[in-house]
PDB file of C-alpha atoms in Angstrom:
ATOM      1  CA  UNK M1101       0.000   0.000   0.000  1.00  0.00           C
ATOM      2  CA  UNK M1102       0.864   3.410  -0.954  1.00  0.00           C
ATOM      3  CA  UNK M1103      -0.631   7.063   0.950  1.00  0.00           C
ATOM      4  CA  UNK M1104      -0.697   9.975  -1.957  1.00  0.00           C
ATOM      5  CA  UNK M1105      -2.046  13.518  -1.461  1.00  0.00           C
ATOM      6  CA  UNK M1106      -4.380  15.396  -3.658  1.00  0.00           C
ATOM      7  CA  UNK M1107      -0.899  16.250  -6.206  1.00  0.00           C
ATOM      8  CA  UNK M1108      -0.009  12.375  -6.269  1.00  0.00           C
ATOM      9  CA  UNK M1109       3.009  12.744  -3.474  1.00  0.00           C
ATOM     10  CA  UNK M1110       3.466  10.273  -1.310  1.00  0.00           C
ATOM     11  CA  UNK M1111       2.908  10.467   2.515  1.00  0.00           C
ATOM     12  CA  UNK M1112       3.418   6.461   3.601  1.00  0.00           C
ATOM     13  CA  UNK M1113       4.150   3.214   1.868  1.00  0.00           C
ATOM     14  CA  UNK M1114       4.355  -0.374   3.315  1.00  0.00           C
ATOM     15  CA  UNK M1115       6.246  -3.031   3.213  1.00  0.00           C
ATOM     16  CA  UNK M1116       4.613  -4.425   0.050  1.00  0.00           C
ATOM     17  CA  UNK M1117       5.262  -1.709  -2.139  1.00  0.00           C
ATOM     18  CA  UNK M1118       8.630  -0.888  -1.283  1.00  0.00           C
ATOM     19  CA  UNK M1119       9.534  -4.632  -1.853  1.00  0.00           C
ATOM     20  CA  UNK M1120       8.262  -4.631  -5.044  1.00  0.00           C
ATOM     21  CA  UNK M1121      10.008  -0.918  -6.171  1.00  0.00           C
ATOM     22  CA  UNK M1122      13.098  -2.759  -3.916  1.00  0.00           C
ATOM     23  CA  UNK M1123      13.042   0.935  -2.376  1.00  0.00           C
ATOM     24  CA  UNK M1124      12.997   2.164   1.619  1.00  0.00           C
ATOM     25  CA  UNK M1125      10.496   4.333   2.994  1.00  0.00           C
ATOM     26  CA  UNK M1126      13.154   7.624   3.095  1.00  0.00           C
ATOM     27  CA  UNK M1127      13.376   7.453  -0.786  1.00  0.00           C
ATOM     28  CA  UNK M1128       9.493   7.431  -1.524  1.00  0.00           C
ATOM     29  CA  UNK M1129       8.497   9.684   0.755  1.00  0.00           C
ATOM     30  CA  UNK M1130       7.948  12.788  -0.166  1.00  0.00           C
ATOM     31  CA  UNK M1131       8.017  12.148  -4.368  1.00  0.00           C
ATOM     32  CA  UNK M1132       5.508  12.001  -6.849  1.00  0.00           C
ATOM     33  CA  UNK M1133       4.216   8.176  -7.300  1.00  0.00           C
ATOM     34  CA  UNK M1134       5.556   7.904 -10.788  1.00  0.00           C
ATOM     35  CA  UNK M1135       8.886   8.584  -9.500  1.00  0.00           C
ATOM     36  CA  UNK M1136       8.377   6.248  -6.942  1.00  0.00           C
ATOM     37  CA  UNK M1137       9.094   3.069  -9.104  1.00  0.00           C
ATOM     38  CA  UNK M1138      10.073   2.497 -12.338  1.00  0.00           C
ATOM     39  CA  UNK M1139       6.956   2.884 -14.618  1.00  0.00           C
ATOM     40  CA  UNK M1140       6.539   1.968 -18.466  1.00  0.00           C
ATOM     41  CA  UNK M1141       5.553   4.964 -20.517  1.00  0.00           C
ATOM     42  CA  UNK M1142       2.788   3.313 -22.201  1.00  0.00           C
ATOM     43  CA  UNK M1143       1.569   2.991 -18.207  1.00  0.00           C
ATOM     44  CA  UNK M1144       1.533   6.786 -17.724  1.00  0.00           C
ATOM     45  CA  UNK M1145      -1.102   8.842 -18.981  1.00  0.00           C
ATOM     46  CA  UNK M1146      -3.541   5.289 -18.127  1.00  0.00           C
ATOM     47  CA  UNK M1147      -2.515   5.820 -13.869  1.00  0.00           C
ATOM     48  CA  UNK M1148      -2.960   9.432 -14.039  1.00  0.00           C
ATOM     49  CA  UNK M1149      -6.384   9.087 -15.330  1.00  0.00           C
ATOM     50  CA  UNK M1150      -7.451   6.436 -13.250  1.00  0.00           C
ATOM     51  CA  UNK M1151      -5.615   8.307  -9.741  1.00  0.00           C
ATOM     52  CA  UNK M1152      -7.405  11.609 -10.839  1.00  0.00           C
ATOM     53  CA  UNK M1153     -10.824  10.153 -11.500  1.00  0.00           C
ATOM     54  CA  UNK M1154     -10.356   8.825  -7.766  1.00  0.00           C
ATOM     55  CA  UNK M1155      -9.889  12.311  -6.536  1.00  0.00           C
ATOM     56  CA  UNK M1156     -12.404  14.072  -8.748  1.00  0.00           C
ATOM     57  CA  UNK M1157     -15.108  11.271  -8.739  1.00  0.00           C
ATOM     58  CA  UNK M1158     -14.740  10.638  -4.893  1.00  0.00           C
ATOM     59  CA  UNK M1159     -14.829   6.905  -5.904  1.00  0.00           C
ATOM     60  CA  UNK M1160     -12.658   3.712  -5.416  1.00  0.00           C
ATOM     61  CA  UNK M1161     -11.274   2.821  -9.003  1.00  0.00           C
ATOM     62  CA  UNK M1162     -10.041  -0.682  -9.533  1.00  0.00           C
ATOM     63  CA  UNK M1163      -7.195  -1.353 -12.198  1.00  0.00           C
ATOM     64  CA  UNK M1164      -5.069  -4.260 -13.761  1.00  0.00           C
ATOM     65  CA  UNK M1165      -1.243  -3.212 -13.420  1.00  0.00           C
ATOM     66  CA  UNK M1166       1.239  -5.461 -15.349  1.00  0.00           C
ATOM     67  CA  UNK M1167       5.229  -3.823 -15.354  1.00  0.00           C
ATOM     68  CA  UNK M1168       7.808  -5.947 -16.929  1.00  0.00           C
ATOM     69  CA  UNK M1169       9.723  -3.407 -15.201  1.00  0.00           C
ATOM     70  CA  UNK M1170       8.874  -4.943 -11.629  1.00  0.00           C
ATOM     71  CA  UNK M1171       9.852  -8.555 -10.871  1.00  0.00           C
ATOM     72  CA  UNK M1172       8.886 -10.422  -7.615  1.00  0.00           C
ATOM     73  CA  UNK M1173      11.297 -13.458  -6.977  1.00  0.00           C
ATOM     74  CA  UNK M1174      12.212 -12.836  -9.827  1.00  0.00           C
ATOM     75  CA  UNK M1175       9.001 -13.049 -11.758  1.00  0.00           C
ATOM     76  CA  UNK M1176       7.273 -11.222 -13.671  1.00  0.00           C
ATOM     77  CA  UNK M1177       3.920 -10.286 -11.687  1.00  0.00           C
ATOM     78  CA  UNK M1178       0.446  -8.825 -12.609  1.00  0.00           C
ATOM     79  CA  UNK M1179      -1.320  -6.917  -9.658  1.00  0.00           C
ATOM     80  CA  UNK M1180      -4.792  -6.371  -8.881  1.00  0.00           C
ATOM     81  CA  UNK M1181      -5.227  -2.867  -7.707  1.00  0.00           C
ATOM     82  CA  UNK M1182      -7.389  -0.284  -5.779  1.00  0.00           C
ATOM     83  CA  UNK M1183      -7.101   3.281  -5.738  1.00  0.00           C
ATOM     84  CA  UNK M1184      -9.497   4.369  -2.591  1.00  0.00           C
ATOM     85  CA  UNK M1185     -10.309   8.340  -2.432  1.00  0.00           C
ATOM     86  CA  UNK M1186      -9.374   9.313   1.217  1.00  0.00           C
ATOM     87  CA  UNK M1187     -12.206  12.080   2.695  1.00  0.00           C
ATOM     88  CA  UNK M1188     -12.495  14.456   5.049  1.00  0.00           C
ATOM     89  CA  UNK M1189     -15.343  13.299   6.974  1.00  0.00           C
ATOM     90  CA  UNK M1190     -17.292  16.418   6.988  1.00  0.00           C
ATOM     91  CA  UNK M1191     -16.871  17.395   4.348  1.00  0.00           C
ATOM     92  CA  UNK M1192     -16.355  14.658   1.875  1.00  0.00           C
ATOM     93  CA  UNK M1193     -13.977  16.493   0.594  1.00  0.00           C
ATOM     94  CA  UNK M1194     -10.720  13.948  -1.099  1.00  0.00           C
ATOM     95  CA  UNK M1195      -7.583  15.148   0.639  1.00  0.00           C
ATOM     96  CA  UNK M1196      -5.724  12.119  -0.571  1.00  0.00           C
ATOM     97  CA  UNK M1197      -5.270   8.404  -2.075  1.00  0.00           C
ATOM     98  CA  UNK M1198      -4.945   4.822  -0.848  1.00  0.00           C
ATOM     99  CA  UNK M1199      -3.350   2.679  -3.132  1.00  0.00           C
ATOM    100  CA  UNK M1200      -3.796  -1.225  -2.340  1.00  0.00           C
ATOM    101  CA  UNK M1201      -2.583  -4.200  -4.565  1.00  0.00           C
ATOM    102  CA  UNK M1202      -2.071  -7.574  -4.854  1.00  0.00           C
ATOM    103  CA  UNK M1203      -0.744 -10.603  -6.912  1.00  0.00           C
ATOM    104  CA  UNK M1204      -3.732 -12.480  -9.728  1.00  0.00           C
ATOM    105  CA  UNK M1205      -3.898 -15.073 -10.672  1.00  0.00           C
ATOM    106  CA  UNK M1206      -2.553 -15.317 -14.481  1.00  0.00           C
ATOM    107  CA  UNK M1207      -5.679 -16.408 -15.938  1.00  0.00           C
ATOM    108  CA  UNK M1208      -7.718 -13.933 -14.548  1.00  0.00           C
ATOM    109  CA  UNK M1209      -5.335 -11.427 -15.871  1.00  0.00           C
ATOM    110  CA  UNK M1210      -5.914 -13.041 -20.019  1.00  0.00           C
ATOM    111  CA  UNK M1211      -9.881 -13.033 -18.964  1.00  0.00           C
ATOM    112  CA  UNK M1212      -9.665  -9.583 -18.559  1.00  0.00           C
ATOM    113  CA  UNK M1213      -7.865  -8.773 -21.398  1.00  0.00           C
ATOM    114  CA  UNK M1214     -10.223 -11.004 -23.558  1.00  0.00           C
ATOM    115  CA  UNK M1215     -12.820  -8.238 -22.577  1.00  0.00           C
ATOM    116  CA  UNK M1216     -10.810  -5.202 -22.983  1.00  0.00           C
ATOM    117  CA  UNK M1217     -10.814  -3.063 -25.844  1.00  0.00           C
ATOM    118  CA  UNK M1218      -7.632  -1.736 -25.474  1.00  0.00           C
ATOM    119  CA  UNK M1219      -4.715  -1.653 -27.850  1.00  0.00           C
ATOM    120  CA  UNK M1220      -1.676  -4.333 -26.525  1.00  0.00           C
ATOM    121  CA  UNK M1221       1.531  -2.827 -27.616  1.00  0.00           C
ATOM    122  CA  UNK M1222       4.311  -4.976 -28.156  1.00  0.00           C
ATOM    123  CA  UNK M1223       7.058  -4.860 -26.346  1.00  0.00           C
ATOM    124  CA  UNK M1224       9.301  -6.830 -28.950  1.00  0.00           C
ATOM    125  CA  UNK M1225      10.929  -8.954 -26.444  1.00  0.00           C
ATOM    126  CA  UNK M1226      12.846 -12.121 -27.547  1.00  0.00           C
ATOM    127  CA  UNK M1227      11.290 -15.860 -28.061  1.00  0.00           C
ATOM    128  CA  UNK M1228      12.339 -17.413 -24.770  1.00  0.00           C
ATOM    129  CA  UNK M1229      11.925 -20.946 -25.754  1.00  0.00           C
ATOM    130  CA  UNK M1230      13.912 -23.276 -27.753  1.00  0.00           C
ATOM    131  CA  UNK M1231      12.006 -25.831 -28.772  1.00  0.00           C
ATOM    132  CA  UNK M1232       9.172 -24.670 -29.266  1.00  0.00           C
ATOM    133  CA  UNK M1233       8.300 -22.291 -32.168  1.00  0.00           C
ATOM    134  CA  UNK M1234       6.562 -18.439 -30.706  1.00  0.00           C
ATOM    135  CA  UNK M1235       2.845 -19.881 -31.205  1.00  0.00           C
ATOM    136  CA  UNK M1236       3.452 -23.544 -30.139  1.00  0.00           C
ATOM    137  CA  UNK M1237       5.223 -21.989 -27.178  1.00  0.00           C
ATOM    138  CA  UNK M1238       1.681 -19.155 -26.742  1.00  0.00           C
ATOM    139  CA  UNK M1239      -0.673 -22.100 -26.830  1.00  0.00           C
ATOM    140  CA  UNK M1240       1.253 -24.917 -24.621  1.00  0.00           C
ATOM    141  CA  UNK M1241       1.119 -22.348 -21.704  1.00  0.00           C
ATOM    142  CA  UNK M1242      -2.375 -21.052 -22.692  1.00  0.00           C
ATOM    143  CA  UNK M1243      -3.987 -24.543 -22.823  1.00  0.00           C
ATOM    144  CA  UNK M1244      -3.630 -24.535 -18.543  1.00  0.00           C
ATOM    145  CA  UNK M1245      -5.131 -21.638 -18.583  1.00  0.00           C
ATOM    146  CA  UNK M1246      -7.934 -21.222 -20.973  1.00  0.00           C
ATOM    147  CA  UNK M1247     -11.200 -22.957 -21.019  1.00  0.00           C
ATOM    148  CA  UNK M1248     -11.400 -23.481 -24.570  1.00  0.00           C
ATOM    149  CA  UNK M1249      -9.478 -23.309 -27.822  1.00  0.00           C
ATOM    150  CA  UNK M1250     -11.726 -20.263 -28.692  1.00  0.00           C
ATOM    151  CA  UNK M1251     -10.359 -18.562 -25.633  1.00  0.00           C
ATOM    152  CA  UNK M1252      -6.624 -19.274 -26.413  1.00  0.00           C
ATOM    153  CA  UNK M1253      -7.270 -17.747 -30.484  1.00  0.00           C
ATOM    154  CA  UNK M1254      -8.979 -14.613 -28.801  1.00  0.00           C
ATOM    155  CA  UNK M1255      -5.826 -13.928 -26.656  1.00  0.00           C
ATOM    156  CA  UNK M1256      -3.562 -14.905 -29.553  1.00  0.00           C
ATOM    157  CA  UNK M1257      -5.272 -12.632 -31.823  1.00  0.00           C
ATOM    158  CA  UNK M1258      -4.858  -9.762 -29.183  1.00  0.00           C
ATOM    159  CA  UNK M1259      -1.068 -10.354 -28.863  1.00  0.00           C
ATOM    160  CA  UNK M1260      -0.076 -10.908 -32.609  1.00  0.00           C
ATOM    161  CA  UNK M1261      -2.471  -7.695 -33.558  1.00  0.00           C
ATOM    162  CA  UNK M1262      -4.185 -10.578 -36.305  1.00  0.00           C
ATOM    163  CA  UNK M1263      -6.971 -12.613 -36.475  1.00  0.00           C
ATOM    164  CA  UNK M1264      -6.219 -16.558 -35.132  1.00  0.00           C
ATOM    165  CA  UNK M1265      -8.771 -18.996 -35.521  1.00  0.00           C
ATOM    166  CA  UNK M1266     -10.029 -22.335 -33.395  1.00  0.00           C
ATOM    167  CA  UNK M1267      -9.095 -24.118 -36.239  1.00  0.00           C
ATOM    168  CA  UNK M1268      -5.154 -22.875 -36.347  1.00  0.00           C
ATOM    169  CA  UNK M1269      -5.005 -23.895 -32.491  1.00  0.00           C
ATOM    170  CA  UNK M1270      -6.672 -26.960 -32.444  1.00  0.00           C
ATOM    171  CA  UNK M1271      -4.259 -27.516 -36.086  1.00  0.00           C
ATOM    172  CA  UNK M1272      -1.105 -26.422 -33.541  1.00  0.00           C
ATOM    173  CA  UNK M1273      -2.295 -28.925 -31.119  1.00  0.00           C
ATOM    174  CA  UNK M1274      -2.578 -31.718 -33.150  1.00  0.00           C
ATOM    175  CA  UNK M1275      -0.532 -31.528 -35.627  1.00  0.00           C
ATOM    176  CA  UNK M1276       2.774 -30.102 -34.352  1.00  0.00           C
ATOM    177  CA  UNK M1277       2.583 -30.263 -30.421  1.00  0.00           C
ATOM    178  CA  UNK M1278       1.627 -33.992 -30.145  1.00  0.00           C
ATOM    179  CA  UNK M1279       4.129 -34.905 -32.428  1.00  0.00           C
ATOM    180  CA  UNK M1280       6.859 -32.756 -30.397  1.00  0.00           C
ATOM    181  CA  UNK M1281       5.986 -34.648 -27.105  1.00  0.00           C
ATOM    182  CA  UNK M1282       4.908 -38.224 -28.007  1.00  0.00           C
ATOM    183  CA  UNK M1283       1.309 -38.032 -27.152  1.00  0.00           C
ATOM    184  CA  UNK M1284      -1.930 -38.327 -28.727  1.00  0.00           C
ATOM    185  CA  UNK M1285      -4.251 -36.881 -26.687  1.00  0.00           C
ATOM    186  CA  UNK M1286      -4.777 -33.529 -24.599  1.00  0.00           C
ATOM    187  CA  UNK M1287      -4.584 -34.884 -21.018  1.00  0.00           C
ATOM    188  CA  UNK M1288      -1.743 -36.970 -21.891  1.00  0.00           C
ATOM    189  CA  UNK M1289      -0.124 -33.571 -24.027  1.00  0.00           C
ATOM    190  CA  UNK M1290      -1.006 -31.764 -20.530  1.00  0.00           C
ATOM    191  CA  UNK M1291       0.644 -33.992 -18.367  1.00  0.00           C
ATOM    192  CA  UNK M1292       3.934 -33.271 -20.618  1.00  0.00           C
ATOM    193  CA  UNK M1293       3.665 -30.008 -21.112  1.00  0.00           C
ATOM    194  CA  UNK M1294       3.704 -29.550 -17.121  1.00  0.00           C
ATOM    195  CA  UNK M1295       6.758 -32.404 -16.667  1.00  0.00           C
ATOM    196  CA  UNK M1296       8.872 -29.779 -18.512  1.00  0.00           C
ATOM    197  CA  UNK M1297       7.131 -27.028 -16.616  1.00  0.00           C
ATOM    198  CA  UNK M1298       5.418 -24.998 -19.194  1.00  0.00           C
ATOM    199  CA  UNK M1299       2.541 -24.228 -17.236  1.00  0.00           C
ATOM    200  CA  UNK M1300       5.051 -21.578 -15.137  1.00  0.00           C
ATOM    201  CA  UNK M1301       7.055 -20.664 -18.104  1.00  0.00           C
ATOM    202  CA  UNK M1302       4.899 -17.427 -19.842  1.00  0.00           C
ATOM    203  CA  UNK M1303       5.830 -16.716 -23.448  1.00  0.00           C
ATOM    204  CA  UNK M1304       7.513 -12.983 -23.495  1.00  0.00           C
ATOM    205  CA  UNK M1305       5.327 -12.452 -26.519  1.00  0.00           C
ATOM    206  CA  UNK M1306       2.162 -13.071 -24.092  1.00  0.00           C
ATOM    207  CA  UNK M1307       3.611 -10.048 -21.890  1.00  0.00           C
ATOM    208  CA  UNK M1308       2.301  -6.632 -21.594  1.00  0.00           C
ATOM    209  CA  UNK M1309       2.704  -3.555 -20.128  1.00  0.00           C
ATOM    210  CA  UNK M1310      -0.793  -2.485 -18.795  1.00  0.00           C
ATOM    211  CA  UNK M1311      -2.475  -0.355 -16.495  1.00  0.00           C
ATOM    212  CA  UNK M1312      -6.233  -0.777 -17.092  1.00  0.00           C
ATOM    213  CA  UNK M1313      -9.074   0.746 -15.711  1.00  0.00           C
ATOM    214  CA  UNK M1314     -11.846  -1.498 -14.590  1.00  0.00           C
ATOM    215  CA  UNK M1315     -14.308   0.721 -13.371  1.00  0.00           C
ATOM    216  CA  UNK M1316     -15.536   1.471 -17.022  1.00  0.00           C
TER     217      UNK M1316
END
C-alpha cells in the first residue's frame, strides 16, 4: 500500500510496495508516485487518469497493473489494484489516495484482457523458448489456462495484432505439439507439457505492459 495527497506525493508506503520498487520508505516519501518506481511509458497517462478520476469522482477505481519493469522473486507479476479516495469526513472532501494491490492469478489477468478493448503494444521482447516455435510456445502455456481453444485464439489474436482462428489452435495442437511430445491426446499432451514445466514458463510475446481501468 501506498498514501498519496491530492498532487499524487506520497505520505506512507508499506512493506509491500517498497519490496516490489526494492526501495525504503526515506526514498518514496515525499516524491511524486511515478517517481516512486520504475513505470513503463505506455503505463503513464492510463494511472494518471485512473488516480485523478479517484480524486475528482470521490470513488474507489479498480485497475489491472502489469510492469515488466517490476519482478517479484524474480518473476514477472500482474497486480490487482485499488485506488481508494481518502475524505475528510465532513466534508467529503478527497484530501488524498490509498493505493492497495495484490498478486492475480494469471488467468484472470488473459480473462480480462479477452474483454478489454484496449490496444496491446508490443514490447518486442525475444522468443524465450527453444524448442518450441513463438505460437506452439503461446498455446502450450495457454492450454492450462484457458477454457477453450476459442479462448486461447482470442488472446492470440490480441497479442499478434491478427486474427487466429479455433481451427489454427486446435491444427497447432494436433498436428505439431503432439508430435513434439509423443502423445496423442490432450490430457496426456497436458501432463507433458507440465513435466517440462510450461505451465510456469509465460511466453515474453504473451507479456504486456498495462495499467487498465476497470471501473468502465
Amino acid at each position: 500500500m501506498i498514501v498519496l495527497d491530492r498532487d499524487l506525493i506520497a505520505r506512507f508506503a508499506g512493506n509491500q510496495y517498497l519490496k516490489v520498487g526494492n526501495k525504503n520508505l526515506q526514498s518514496v516519501v515525499g516524491k511524486h508516485i511515478h517517481a516512486t518506481a520504475l513505470i513503463p511509458d505506455e503505463n503513464i497517462q492510463p494511472s494518471l487518469k485512473a488516480f485523478n478520476k479517484a480524486i475528482t469522482e470521490g470513488i474507489t477505481v479498480p485497475v489491472l497493473i502489469a510492469n515488466l519493469l517490476h519482478k517479484i522473486e524474480d518473476k514477472i507479476q500482474v497486480l490487482g489494484a485499488c485506488i481508494s479516495p481518502i475524505m475528510e469526513p465532513n466534508t467529503r472532501y478527497v484530501i488524498g489516495l490509498r493505493f492497495e494491490f495484490c498478486t492475480i492469478k494469471i488467468d484472470t489477468f488473459f480473462q480480462i484482457l479477452i474483454k478489454n478493448a484496449q490496444p496491446i503494444v508490443n514490447n518486442n521482447l525475444p522468443h524465450n523458448d527453444e524448442f518450441l516455435t513463438k505460437r506452439e510456445h503461446q498455446i502450450a502455456f495457454l492450454l492450462f489456462y484457458c477454457s477453450s481453444y476459442v479462448e486461447i485464439a482470442e488472446i492470440i489474436s490480441r497479442f499478434n495484432q491478427r486474427i487466429i482462428t479455433e481451427k489454427t489452435v486446435r491444427n497447432i495442437v494436433s498436428r505439431y505439439l503432439y508430435p513434439k511430445f509423443n502423445v496423442s491426446n490432450k490430457d496426456s499432451l497436458l501432463a507433458k507439457l507440465q513435466l517440462h514445466g510450461y505451465h510456469n514458463k509465460i511466453p515474453n510475446s504473451l507479456l504486456s505492459n498495462r495499467f487498465i481501468d476497470l471501473s468502465r
